[in-house]
Amino acid sequence: RHSGPLRGRHVVVTAGGTREPIDPVRYLGNRSSGQMGYALAARARDLGATVTLISGPTALRPPRAVTFVAVETALEMRAAVQAACTHADILIMNAAVADFRPAQVAPEKIKKHGEEGLTLQLVQNPDVVGELAARTDLFKVGFAAETHDMLVNARSKLQRKGLHLIVANDAIASIGQPDIALIVLDGEQVVELPRQSKTEAAAALLDVIVARFEQWLAT
Ligand code: C5P
């Protein structure tokens, strides 16, 4: 990486969804495809950054020339993010991290017992990006995939998680889909990026991230 606005910068991108085991053969997951995160990682690389892509399981091939870290659970994602961010400039937290995981992982495959249903007890996962709130030296970008009250929810996450930027999108319209419309928010400004392919959206979003990162460095 010899040129580009992110030359000399280390960018950590998380992508895909986590899987939270129930027993040796089952998990709780979500519909994240990883497309957006992989496109962001490739674009950050093309802008000159050294990139670490931390990904839950996806059907995608990792982009070339990025450090790729495969994880499965939210707890593995947290450990990988913490390790990668010790020397990072920007964290783009695009992964769909499970908010909850089964309280216990059954050691053997859970069997049916007659006609009875099954109740799973869930516990909360740590907030991976929220835990990095004290890292004021790291420029943090989060995502808010919402099904309702998109901007209100996104603004509250921006605050609560201590982010520099949050990228809101309509979860129903975009998760697992090839196209995405984005709204980028900080405390003051709102930038709307029209619906386009995730590759195009990643390029447009990185332009906004780079501009805000440079402003933030200058303050
Ligand atoms: O609270 P919610 O899951 O909607 O927040 C989404 C943002 O927070 C995303 O950037 C996501 O990657 C991040 N997140 C996280 N740790 C969690 C849940 C979400 O870092 N346990």
CSV table of C-alpha atoms and ligand atoms in Angstrom, one decimal:
chain,number,residue,atom,x,y,z
A,1,ARG,CA,0.0,0.0,0.0
A,2,HIS,CA,2.0,3.0,-1.3
A,3,SER,CA,-0.6,5.7,-1.8
A,4,GLY,CA,-4.2,6.7,-0.9
A,5,PRO,CA,-5.7,8.7,1.9
A,6,LEU,CA,-5.5,5.8,4.4
A,7,ARG,CA,-1.8,5.1,3.7
A,8,GLY,CA,0.0,4.2,7.0
A,9,ARG,CA,-3.3,3.7,8.8
A,10,HIS,CA,-4.6,0.4,10.3
A,11,VAL,CA,-8.3,-0.2,9.8
A,12,VAL,CA,-10.1,-3.0,11.6
A,13,VAL,CA,-13.4,-4.1,9.9
A,14,THR,CA,-15.8,-6.6,11.4
A,15,ALA,CA,-18.3,-8.4,9.2
A,16,GLY,CA,-20.9,-11.1,9.0
A,17,GLY,CA,-23.0,-12.5,11.8
A,18,THR,CA,-22.0,-14.4,14.9
A,19,ARG,CA,-23.2,-17.9,15.8
A,20,GLU,CA,-24.1,-18.7,19.4
A,21,PRO,CA,-24.0,-22.4,20.1
A,22,ILE,CA,-27.0,-24.2,21.6
A,23,ASP,CA,-25.5,-27.7,21.6
A,24,PRO,CA,-22.8,-29.3,19.5
A,25,VAL,CA,-24.9,-29.1,16.3
A,26,ARG,CA,-27.1,-26.1,16.7
A,27,TYR,CA,-26.7,-22.3,17.0
A,28,LEU,CA,-28.5,-19.1,17.1
A,29,GLY,CA,-27.6,-16.9,14.1
A,30,ASN,CA,-28.8,-14.1,11.9
A,31,ARG,CA,-29.2,-13.2,8.3
A,32,SER,CA,-26.0,-11.1,7.8
A,33,SER,CA,-24.2,-12.1,4.6
A,34,GLY,CA,-21.0,-10.3,5.2
A,35,GLN,CA,-21.2,-8.5,1.8
A,36,MET,CA,-21.0,-5.0,3.2
A,37,GLY,CA,-18.2,-5.6,5.6
A,38,TYR,CA,-16.1,-7.5,3.0
A,39,ALA,CA,-16.6,-4.6,0.5
A,40,LEU,CA,-15.6,-2.1,3.2
A,41,ALA,CA,-12.4,-4.1,4.0
A,42,ALA,CA,-11.5,-4.3,0.3
A,43,ARG,CA,-12.2,-0.5,-0.2
A,44,ALA,CA,-10.1,0.5,2.9
A,45,ARG,CA,-7.3,-1.6,1.5
A,46,ASP,CA,-7.6,0.1,-1.9
A,47,LEU,CA,-7.4,3.5,-0.1
A,48,GLY,CA,-4.0,2.5,1.2
A,49,ALA,CA,-4.8,1.1,4.7
A,50,THR,CA,-3.4,-2.0,6.4
A,51,VAL,CA,-6.7,-3.9,7.0
A,52,THR,CA,-7.7,-6.5,9.5
A,53,LEU,CA,-11.0,-8.2,8.6
A,54,ILE,CA,-12.7,-10.0,11.5
A,55,SER,CA,-15.5,-12.1,10.3
A,56,GLY,CA,-18.2,-14.4,11.4
A,57,PRO,CA,-19.0,-17.4,9.1
A,58,THR,CA,-20.0,-16.3,5.6
A,59,ALA,CA,-20.1,-17.8,2.1
A,60,LEU,CA,-17.6,-15.1,0.9
A,61,ARG,CA,-14.0,-15.4,0.0
A,62,PRO,CA,-11.8,-13.0,2.0
A,63,PRO,CA,-10.5,-10.1,0.0
A,64,ARG,CA,-6.8,-10.4,-1.0
A,65,ALA,CA,-4.1,-8.5,0.9
A,66,VAL,CA,-6.1,-8.1,4.2
A,67,THR,CA,-5.4,-9.9,7.4
A,68,PHE,CA,-8.3,-12.2,7.9
A,69,VAL,CA,-9.5,-13.4,11.3
A,70,ALA,CA,-12.3,-16.0,11.4
A,71,VAL,CA,-14.5,-16.0,14.5
A,72,GLU,CA,-17.8,-17.7,15.4
A,73,THR,CA,-19.2,-16.3,18.6
A,74,ALA,CA,-19.7,-12.8,20.0
A,75,LEU,CA,-17.1,-13.6,22.7
A,76,GLU,CA,-14.6,-14.7,20.0
A,77,MET,CA,-15.4,-11.5,18.1
A,78,ARG,CA,-14.7,-9.4,21.2
A,79,ALA,CA,-11.3,-11.1,21.8
A,80,ALA,CA,-10.3,-10.6,18.1
A,81,VAL,CA,-11.5,-7.0,18.1
A,82,GLN,CA,-9.6,-6.1,21.3
A,83,ALA,CA,-6.4,-7.7,20.0
A,84,ALA,CA,-6.6,-6.1,16.6
A,85,CYS,CA,-7.5,-2.7,18.0
A,86,THR,CA,-4.4,-2.3,20.2
A,87,HIS,CA,-2.7,-0.8,17.1
A,88,ALA,CA,-5.6,0.4,15.1
A,89,ASP,CA,-6.6,3.9,13.9
A,90,ILE,CA,-10.2,3.2,12.8
A,91,LEU,CA,-12.6,0.5,13.8
A,92,ILE,CA,-15.6,-0.1,11.4
A,93,MET,CA,-17.9,-2.3,13.5
A,94,ASN,CA,-20.2,-3.7,10.8
A,95,ALA,CA,-20.7,-7.2,12.2
A,96,ALA,CA,-24.1,-8.3,13.3
A,97,VAL,CA,-23.0,-9.4,16.8
A,98,ALA,CA,-25.6,-11.5,18.6
A,99,ASP,CA,-27.0,-9.5,21.5
A,100,PHE,CA,-27.8,-12.7,23.4
A,101,ARG,CA,-26.3,-16.2,23.7
A,102,PRO,CA,-27.6,-19.4,25.3
A,103,ALA,CA,-26.8,-19.3,29.0
A,104,GLN,CA,-25.5,-22.9,28.7
A,105,VAL,CA,-24.2,-24.9,25.8
A,106,ALA,CA,-25.6,-28.4,26.1
A,107,PRO,CA,-22.7,-30.9,25.9
A,108,GLU,CA,-24.8,-33.3,23.8
A,109,LYS,CA,-27.4,-32.8,21.1
A,110,ILE,CA,-30.7,-31.8,22.8
A,111,LYS,CA,-33.4,-34.5,22.3
A,112,LYS,CA,-37.1,-34.2,22.1
A,113,HIS,CA,-39.0,-35.5,25.2
A,114,GLY,CA,-42.5,-36.4,24.2
A,115,GLU,CA,-44.7,-33.5,23.2
A,116,GLU,CA,-42.9,-30.9,25.3
A,117,GLY,CA,-41.5,-27.7,23.9
A,118,LEU,CA,-38.1,-26.3,24.8
A,119,THR,CA,-37.2,-23.1,26.6
A,120,LEU,CA,-33.8,-21.6,26.0
A,121,GLN,CA,-32.4,-19.3,28.5
A,122,LEU,CA,-30.3,-16.5,27.0
A,123,VAL,CA,-27.8,-14.1,28.6
A,124,GLN,CA,-26.6,-10.8,27.1
A,125,ASN,CA,-23.4,-10.7,25.2
A,126,PRO,CA,-20.9,-7.9,25.9
A,127,ASP,CA,-21.2,-4.8,23.7
A,128,VAL,CA,-18.0,-5.2,21.7
A,129,VAL,CA,-17.7,-1.7,20.4
A,130,GLY,CA,-19.3,-0.1,23.5
A,131,GLU,CA,-16.6,-1.6,25.7
A,132,LEU,CA,-14.1,0.4,23.7
A,133,ALA,CA,-15.6,3.7,24.8
A,134,ALA,CA,-12.5,4.6,26.8
A,135,ARG,CA,-10.4,4.3,23.6
A,136,THR,CA,-10.6,7.9,22.7
A,137,ASP,CA,-7.6,7.5,20.4
A,138,LEU,CA,-9.6,5.1,18.1
A,139,PHE,CA,-12.0,6.4,15.5
A,140,LYS,CA,-15.1,4.2,15.9
A,141,VAL,CA,-17.8,3.6,13.3
A,142,GLY,CA,-20.9,1.6,14.3
A,143,PHE,CA,-23.9,0.3,12.4
A,144,ALA,CA,-27.6,0.4,13.3
A,145,ALA,CA,-29.7,-2.0,11.3
A,146,GLU,CA,-33.2,-1.0,12.4
A,147,THR,CA,-36.7,-2.2,11.6
A,148,HIS,CA,-38.4,0.9,13.0
A,149,ASP,CA,-37.5,4.4,14.4
A,150,MET,CA,-34.3,4.2,12.5
A,151,LEU,CA,-32.8,7.7,13.2
A,152,VAL,CA,-33.9,7.8,16.9
A,153,ASN,CA,-32.4,4.4,17.6
A,154,ALA,CA,-29.3,5.2,15.6
A,155,ARG,CA,-28.7,8.5,17.5
A,156,SER,CA,-29.2,6.7,20.9
A,157,LYS,CA,-26.6,4.0,19.9
A,158,LEU,CA,-24.1,6.7,18.7
A,159,GLN,CA,-24.3,8.2,22.3
A,160,ARG,CA,-24.5,5.0,24.3
A,161,LYS,CA,-21.7,3.2,22.5
A,162,GLY,CA,-19.4,6.2,22.4
A,163,LEU,CA,-19.1,6.1,18.6
A,164,HIS,CA,-17.8,8.9,16.2
A,165,LEU,CA,-20.1,7.9,13.4
A,166,ILE,CA,-23.1,5.6,13.1
A,167,VAL,CA,-24.4,4.2,9.9
A,168,ALA,CA,-28.2,3.6,9.9
A,169,ASN,CA,-29.9,1.3,7.5
A,170,ASP,CA,-33.3,-0.4,7.2
A,171,ALA,CA,-32.6,-4.0,8.4
A,172,ILE,CA,-35.5,-5.5,6.5
A,173,ALA,CA,-34.6,-3.8,3.2
A,174,SER,CA,-30.9,-4.5,3.3
A,175,ILE,CA,-29.8,-7.6,5.4
A,176,GLY,CA,-28.7,-10.3,3.1
A,177,GLN,CA,-29.6,-8.1,0.0
A,178,PRO,CA,-27.2,-7.0,-2.7
A,179,ASP,CA,-28.2,-3.3,-2.4
A,180,ILE,CA,-28.3,-0.9,0.5
A,181,ALA,CA,-29.3,2.7,1.3
A,182,LEU,CA,-27.4,4.3,4.2
A,183,ILE,CA,-27.7,7.3,6.5
A,184,VAL,CA,-24.5,8.4,8.2
A,185,LEU,CA,-24.9,10.3,11.4
A,186,ASP,CA,-22.6,12.0,13.9
A,187,GLY,CA,-23.7,14.4,16.7
A,188,GLU,CA,-24.4,17.1,14.1
A,189,GLN,CA,-24.5,16.1,10.5
A,190,VAL,CA,-26.6,13.7,8.5
A,191,VAL,CA,-25.4,12.3,5.1
A,192,GLU,CA,-27.8,10.2,3.0
A,193,LEU,CA,-26.3,7.7,0.6
A,194,PRO,CA,-28.8,6.4,-1.9
A,195,ARG,CA,-29.7,2.8,-2.5
A,196,GLN,CA,-26.9,1.2,-4.5
A,197,SER,CA,-24.8,-2.0,-4.6
A,198,LYS,CA,-23.0,-2.8,-1.4
A,199,THR,CA,-19.7,-2.4,-3.3
A,200,GLU,CA,-20.7,1.1,-4.4
A,201,ALA,CA,-22.1,1.9,-0.9
A,202,ALA,CA,-18.9,0.8,0.7
A,203,ALA,CA,-16.9,3.2,-1.5
A,204,ALA,CA,-19.2,6.1,-0.8
A,205,LEU,CA,-19.3,5.3,2.9
A,206,LEU,CA,-15.5,5.1,3.2
A,207,ASP,CA,-15.2,8.6,1.6
A,208,VAL,CA,-17.4,9.9,4.4
A,209,ILE,CA,-15.4,8.0,7.0
A,210,VAL,CA,-12.1,9.3,5.7
A,211,ALA,CA,-13.3,12.9,5.6
A,212,ARG,CA,-14.6,12.7,9.2
A,213,PHE,CA,-11.6,10.8,10.4
A,214,GLU,CA,-9.3,13.6,9.0
A,215,GLN,CA,-11.5,16.3,10.7
A,216,TRP,CA,-11.3,14.4,14.0
A,217,LEU,CA,-7.5,14.0,13.7
A,218,ALA,CA,-7.3,17.8,13.2
A,219,THR,CA,-9.3,18.6,16.4
B,1,C5P,O1,-27.3,-2.5,19.7
B,1,C5P,P1,-27.1,-3.0,18.3
B,1,C5P,O2,-26.7,-4.4,18.2
B,1,C5P,O3,-28.2,-2.6,17.4
B,1,C5P,O4,-25.9,-2.1,17.8
B,1,C5P,C1,-25.3,-2.3,16.6
B,1,C5P,C2,-23.8,-1.8,16.6
B,1,C5P,O5,-23.2,-2.3,17.8
B,1,C5P,C3,-23.1,-2.5,15.4
B,1,C5P,O6,-22.0,-1.6,15.1
B,1,C5P,C4,-22.6,-3.8,16.1
B,1,C5P,O7,-21.5,-4.3,15.4
B,1,C5P,C5,-22.2,-3.3,17.5
B,1,C5P,N1,-22.4,-4.4,18.5
B,1,C5P,C6,-21.4,-4.8,19.3
B,1,C5P,N2,-21.6,-5.7,20.3
B,1,C5P,C7,-22.7,-6.3,20.4
B,1,C5P,C8,-23.8,-5.9,19.6
B,1,C5P,C9,-23.7,-5.0,18.7
B,1,C5P,O8,-20.3,-4.2,19.1
B,1,C5P,N3,-22.9,-7.2,21.4
